[in-house]
Short mmCIF file of C-alpha atoms and ligand atoms in Angstrom, two decimals:
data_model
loop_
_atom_site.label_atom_id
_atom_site.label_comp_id
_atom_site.label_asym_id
_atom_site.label_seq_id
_atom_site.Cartn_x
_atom_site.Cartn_y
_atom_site.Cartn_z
CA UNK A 1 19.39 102.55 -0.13
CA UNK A 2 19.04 103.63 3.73
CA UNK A 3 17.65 101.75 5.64
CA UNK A 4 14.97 102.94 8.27
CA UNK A 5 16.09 103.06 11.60
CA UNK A 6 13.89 102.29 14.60
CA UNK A 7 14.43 104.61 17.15
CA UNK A 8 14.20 102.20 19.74
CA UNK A 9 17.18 102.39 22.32
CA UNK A 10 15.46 100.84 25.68
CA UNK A 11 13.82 96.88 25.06
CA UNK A 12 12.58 95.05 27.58
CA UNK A 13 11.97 91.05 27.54
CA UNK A 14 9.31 89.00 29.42
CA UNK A 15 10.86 85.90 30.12
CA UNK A 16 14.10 84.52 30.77
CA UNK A 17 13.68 80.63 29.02
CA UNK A 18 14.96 79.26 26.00
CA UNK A 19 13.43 82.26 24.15
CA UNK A 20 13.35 85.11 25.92
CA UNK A 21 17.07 84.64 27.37
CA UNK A 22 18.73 84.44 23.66
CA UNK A 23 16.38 87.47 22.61
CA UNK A 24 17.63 89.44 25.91
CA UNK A 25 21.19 88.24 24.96
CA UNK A 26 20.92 89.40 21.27
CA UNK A 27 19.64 93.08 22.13
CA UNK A 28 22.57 93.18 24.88
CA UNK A 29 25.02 92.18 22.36
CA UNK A 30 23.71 94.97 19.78
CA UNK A 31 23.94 97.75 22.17
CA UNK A 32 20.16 98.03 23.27
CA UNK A 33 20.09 98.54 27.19
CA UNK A 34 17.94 95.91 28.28
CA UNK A 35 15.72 94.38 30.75
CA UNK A 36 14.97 91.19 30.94
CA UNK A 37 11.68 89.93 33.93
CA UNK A 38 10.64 86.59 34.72
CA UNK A 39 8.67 85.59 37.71
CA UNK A 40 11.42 84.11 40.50
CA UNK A 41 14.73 85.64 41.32
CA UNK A 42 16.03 81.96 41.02
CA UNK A 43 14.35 81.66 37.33
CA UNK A 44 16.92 84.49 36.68
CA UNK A 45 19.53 83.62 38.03
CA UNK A 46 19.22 80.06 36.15
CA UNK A 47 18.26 81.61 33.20
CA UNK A 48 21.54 84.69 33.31
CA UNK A 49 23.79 82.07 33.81
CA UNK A 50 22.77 79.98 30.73
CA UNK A 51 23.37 83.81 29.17
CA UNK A 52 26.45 83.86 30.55
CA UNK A 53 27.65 80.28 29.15
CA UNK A 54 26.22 81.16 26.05
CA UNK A 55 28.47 84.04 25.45
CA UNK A 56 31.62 82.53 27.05
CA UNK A 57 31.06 79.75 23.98
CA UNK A 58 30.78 83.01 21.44
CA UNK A 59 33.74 84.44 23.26
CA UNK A 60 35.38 81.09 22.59
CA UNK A 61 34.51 80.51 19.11
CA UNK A 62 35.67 84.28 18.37
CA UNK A 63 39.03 82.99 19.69
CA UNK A 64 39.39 79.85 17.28
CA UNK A 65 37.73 81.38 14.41
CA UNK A 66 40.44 84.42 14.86
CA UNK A 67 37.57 86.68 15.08
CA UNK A 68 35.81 86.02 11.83
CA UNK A 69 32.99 84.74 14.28
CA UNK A 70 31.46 84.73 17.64
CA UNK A 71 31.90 87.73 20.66
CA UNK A 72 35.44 89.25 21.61
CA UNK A 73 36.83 88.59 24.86
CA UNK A 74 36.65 92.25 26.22
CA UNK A 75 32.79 92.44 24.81
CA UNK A 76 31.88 89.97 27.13
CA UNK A 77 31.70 92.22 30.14
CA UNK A 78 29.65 95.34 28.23
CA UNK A 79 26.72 93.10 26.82
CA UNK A 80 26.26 91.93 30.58
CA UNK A 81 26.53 95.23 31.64
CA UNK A 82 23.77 96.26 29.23
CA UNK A 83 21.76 93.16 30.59
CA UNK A 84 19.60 93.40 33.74
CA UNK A 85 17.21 90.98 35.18
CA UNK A 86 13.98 91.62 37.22
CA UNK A 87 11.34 90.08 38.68
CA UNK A 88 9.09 93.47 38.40
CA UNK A 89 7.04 94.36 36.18
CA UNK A 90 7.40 97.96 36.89
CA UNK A 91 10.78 97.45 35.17
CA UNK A 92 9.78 97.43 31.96
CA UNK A 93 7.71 100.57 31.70
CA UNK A 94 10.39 103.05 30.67
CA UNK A 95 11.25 101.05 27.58
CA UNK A 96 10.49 101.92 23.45
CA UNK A 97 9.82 97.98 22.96
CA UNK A 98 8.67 94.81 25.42
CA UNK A 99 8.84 91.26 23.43
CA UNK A 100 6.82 88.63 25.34
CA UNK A 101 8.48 85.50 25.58
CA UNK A 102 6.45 84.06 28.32
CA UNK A 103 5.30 79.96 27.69
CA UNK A 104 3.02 79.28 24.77
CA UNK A 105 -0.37 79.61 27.07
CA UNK A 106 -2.75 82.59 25.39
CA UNK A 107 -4.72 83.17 28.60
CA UNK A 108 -1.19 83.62 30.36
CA UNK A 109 0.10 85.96 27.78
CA UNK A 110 -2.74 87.72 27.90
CA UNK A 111 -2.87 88.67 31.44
CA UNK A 112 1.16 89.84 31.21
CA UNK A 113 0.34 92.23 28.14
CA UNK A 114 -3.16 93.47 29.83
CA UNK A 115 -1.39 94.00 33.11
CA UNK A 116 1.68 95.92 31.67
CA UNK A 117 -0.77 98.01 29.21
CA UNK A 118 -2.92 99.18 32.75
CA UNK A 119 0.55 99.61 34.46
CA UNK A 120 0.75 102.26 31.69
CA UNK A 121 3.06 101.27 29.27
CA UNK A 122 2.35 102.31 26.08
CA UNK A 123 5.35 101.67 23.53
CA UNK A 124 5.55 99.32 20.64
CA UNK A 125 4.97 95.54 21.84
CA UNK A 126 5.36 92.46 20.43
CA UNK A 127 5.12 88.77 20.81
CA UNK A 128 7.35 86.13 20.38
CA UNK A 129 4.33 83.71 20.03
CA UNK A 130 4.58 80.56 18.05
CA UNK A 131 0.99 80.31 17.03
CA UNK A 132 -1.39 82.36 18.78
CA UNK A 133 -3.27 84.96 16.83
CA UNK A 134 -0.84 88.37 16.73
CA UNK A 135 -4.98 90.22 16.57
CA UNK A 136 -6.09 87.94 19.63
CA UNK A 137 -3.03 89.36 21.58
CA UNK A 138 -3.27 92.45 20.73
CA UNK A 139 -6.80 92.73 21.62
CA UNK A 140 -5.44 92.45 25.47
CA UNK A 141 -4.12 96.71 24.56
CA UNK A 142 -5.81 99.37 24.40
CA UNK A 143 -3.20 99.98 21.60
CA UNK A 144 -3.73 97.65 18.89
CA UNK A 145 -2.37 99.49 16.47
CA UNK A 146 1.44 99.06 18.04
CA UNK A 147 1.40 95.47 18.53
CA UNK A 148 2.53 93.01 16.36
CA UNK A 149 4.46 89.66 16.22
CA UNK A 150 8.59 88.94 16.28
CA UNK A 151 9.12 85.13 16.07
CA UNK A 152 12.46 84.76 16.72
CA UNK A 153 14.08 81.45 16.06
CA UNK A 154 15.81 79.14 19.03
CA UNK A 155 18.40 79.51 19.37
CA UNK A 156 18.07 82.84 19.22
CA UNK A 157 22.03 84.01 19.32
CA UNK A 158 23.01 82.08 16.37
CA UNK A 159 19.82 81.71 14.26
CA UNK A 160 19.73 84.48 10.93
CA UNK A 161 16.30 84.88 10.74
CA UNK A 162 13.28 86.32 12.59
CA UNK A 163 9.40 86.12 11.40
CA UNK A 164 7.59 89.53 11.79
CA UNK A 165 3.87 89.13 11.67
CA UNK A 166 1.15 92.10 11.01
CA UNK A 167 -1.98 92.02 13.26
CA UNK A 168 -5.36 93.39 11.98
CA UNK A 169 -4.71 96.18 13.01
CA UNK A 170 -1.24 97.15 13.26
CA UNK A 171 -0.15 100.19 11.59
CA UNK A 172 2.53 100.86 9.19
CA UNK A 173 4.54 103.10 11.12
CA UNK A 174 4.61 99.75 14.02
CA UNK A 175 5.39 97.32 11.35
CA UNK A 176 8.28 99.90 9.62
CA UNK A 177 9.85 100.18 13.21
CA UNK A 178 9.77 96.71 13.97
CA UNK A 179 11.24 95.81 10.94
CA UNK A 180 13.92 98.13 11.08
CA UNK A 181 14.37 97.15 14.87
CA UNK A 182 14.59 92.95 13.51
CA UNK A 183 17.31 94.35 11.02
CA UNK A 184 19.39 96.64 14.07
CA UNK A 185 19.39 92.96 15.99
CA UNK A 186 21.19 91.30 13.02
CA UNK A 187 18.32 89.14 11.90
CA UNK A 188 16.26 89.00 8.49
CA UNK A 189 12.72 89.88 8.39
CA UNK A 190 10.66 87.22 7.00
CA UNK A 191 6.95 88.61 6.22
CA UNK A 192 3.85 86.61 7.45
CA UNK A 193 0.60 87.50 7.90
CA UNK A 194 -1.43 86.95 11.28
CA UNK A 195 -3.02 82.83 10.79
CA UNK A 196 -2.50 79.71 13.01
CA UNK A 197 1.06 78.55 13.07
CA UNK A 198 1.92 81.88 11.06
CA UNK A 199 4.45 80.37 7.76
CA UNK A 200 7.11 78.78 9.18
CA UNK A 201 5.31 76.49 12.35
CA UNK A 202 2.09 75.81 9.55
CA UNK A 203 5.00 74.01 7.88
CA UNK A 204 7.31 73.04 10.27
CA UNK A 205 4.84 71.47 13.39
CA UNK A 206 3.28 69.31 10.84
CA UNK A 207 6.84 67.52 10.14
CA UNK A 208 7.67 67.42 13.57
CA UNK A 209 4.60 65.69 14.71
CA UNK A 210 4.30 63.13 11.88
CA UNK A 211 7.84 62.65 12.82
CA UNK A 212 6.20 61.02 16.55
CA UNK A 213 3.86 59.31 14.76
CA UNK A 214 6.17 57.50 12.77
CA UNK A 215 7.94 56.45 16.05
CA UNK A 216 4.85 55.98 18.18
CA UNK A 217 3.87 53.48 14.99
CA UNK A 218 7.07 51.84 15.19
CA UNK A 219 8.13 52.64 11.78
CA UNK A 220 11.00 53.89 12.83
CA UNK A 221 13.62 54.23 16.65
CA UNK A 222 14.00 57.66 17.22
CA UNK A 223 17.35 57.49 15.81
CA UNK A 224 16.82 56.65 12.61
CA UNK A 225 13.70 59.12 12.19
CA UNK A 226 16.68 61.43 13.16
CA UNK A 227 19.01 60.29 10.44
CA UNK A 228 16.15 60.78 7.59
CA UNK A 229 17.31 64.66 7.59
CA UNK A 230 20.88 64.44 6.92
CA UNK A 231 19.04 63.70 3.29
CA UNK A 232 17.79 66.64 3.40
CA UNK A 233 21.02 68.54 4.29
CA UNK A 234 19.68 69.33 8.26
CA UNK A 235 22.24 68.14 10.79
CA UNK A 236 19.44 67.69 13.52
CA UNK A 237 16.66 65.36 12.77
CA UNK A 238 12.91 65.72 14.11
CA UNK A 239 13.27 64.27 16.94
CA UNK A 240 16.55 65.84 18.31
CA UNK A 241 14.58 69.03 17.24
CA UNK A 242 11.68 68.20 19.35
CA UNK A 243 13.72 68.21 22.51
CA UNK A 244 15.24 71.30 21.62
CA UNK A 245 11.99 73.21 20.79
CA UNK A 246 10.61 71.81 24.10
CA UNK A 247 7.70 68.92 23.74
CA UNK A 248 5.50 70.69 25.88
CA UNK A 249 5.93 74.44 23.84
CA UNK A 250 5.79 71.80 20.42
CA UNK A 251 1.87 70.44 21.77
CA UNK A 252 0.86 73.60 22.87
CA UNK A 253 1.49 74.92 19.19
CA UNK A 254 -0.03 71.73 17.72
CA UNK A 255 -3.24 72.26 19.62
CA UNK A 256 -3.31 76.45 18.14
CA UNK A 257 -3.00 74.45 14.54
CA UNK A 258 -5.63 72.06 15.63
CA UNK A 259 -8.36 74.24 16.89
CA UNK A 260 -7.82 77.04 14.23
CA UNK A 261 -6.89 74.40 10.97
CA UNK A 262 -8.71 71.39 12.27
CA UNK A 263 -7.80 67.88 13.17
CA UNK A 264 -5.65 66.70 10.93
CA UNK A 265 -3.05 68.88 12.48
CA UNK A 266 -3.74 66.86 16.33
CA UNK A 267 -1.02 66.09 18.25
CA UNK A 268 -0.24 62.16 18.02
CA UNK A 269 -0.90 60.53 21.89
CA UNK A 270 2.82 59.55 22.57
CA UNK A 271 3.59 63.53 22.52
CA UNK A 272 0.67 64.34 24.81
CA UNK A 273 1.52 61.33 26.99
CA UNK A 274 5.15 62.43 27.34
CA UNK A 275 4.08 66.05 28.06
CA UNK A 276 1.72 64.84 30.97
CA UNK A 277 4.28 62.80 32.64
CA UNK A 278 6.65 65.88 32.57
CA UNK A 279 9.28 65.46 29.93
CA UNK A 280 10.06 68.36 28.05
CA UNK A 281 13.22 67.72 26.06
CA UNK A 282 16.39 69.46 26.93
CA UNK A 283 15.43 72.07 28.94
CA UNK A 284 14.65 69.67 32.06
CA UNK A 285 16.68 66.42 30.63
CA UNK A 286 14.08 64.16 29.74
CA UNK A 287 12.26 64.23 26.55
CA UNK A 288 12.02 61.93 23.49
CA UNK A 289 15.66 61.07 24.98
CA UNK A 290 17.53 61.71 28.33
CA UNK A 291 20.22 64.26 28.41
CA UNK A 292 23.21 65.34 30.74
CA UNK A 293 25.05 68.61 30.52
CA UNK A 294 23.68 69.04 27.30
CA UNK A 295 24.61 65.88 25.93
CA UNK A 296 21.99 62.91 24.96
CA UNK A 297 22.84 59.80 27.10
CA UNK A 298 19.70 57.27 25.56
CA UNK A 299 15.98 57.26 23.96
CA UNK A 300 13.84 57.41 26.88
CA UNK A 301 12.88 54.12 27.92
CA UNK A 302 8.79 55.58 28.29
CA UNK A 303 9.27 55.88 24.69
CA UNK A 304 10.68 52.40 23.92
CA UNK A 305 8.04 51.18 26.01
CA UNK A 306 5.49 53.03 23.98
CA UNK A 307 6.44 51.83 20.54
CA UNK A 308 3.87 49.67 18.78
CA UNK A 309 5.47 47.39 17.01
N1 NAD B 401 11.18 76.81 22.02
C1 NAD B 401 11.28 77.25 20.79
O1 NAD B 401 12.01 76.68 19.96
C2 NAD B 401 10.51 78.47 20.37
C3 NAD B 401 10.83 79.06 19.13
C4 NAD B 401 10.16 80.24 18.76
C5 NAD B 401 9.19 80.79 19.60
N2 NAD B 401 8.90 80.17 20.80
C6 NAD B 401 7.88 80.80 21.66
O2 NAD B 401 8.56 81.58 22.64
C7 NAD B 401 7.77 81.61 23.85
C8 NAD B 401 8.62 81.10 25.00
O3 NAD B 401 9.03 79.78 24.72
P1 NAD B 401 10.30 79.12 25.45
O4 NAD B 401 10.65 77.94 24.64
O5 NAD B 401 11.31 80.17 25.76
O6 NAD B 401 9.61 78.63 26.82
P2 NAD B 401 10.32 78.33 28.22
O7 NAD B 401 9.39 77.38 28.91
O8 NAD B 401 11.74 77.95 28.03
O9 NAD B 401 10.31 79.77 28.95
C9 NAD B 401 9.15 80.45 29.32
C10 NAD B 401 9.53 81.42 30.45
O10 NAD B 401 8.39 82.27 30.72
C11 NAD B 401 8.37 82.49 32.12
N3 NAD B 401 7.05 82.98 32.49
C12 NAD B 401 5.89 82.30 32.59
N4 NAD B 401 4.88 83.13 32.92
C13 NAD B 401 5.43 84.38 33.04
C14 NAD B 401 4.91 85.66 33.36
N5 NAD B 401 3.60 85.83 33.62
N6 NAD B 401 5.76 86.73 33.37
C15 NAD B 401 7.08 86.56 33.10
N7 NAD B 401 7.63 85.36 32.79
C16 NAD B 401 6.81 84.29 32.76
C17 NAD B 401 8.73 81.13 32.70
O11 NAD B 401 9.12 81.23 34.07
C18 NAD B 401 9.87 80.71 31.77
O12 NAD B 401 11.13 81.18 32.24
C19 NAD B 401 6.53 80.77 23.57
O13 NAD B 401 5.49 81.60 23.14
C20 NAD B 401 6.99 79.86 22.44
O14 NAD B 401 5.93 79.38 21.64
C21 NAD B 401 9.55 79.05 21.21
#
């Protein structure tokens, strides 16, 4: 069977973090010309280089795996020429598709997607949101109809699958693109309707957070909460995961499931403690454990300390 095909040759990506730098490095690598804003120059810059290392590692696996995986040398050089970073939004408003992957925050989404919909834009746009309604969002358009959700998974260049999620009042033709668009990246569609969490973080957020509690209860060091999973066949435990997912993106999401599913989906205290006093996992070194160069040097002592025996 053919498959539909999206049309889209122009995306452009709010947000250069964890997210929104894989997703900009993905639609490089398939040949979309792409933009890519964030709010400093010296946001980009952090976040291109982290693009840049990423595919260097591709280029490198490509080499061992004698090309059965990963980026080839002389591709290196084309994606980031297809790659360019911004700090205006005026940027964006020649492309087919714009996927917000600005922090977990609605009221701070919403005021990117309003502002870029008065600008004038008025292609297809989605959200990499975690949690937040896809309808809520797309409220913030005059354009309801072609919004809709993309919730990619982190990290983004080496991850299979992507969750596509239908507002209210998306329309076919917007969820046929965008489907078509997932597949053109190189990532399976999995279907979800628009509700808290969507599937995957209803199920997943719930495992991470009981995961805390069972450390904030002391039933377990962080390290052997971590080795429950290899029972399960998943290399990285919880709380590895945590730090990788960020703690302060992982409460934010919590609180959506909390205020739309109710309270036995709150956030245990230890995460909202550690989110207060600023650690965030990997992507600033300190989280449920401390971490150099991307390697994990101890537990954080705050979360020794915290404990309960
Ligand atoms: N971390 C994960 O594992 C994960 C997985 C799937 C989806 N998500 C979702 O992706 C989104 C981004 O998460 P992340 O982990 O990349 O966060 P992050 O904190 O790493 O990055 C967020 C980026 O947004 C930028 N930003 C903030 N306000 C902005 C604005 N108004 N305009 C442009 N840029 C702005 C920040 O400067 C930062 O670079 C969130 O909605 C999150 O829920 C995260």
């Amino acid at each position: 069977m053919e498959s539909t095909r999206s049309g889209i040759e122009k995306v452009g990506v709010l947000g250069i973090g964890l997210m929104g730098g894989g997703i900009a490095q993905v639609a490089a690598t398939r040949g979309f010309d792409t933009v890519v804003i964030d709010v400093t120059a010296v946001i980009l810059e952090k976040g291109m280089e982290r693009i840049r290392g990423s595919l260097q590692r591709l280029v490198e696996s490509h080499q061992k795996s004698s090309g059965k995986t990963g980026v080839p040398p002389e591709e290196k050089e084309n994606i980031m020429r297809r790659l360019r970073a911004s700090t205006e939004r005026r940027d964006l408003l020649d492309r087919d598709i714009l996927i917000e992957a600005i922090v977990e925050n609605e009221p701070v989404k919403i005021e990117a997607i309003s502002a870029l919909t008065q600008m004038g834009y008025r292609g297809l746009f989605v959200s990499n949101t975690s949690s937040i309604s896809i309808t809520r969002l797309a409220g913030a358009t005059p354009c309801p109809e072609k919004f809709m959700g993309m919730h990619f998974m982190n990290p983004v260049p080496v991850q299979p699958g992507c969750e596509v999620i239908r507002g209210f009042l998306t329309s076919e033709e917007t969820w046929e693109r965008v489907t078509a668009f997932c597949r053109e990246l190189g990532k399976e569609p999995i279907f979800a309707e628009d509700k808290a969490g969507f599937g995957i973080n209803r199920m997943f957020i719930p495992f991470l957070v009981e995961a805390v509690k069972v450390v904030e209860e002391g039933v377990m060091s962080c390290e052997d909460a971590d080795k429950t999973t290899l029972c399960l066949g998943h290399r990285m435990g919880p709380i590895t995961t945590l730090d990788y997912v960020g703690l302060d993106t992982t409460l934010a999401i919590a609180e959506v499931l909390e205020r739309d599913l109710g309270p036995s989906y709150r956030a245990p205290d230890l995460l909202v403690k550690l989110v207060a006093a600023g650690f965030y996992g990997v992507k600033n070194n300190r989280g449920f454990y401390l971490w150099d160069k991307g390697k994990k040097t101890s537990v954080n002592p705050a979360v020794e300390r915290y404990r309960r025996k």
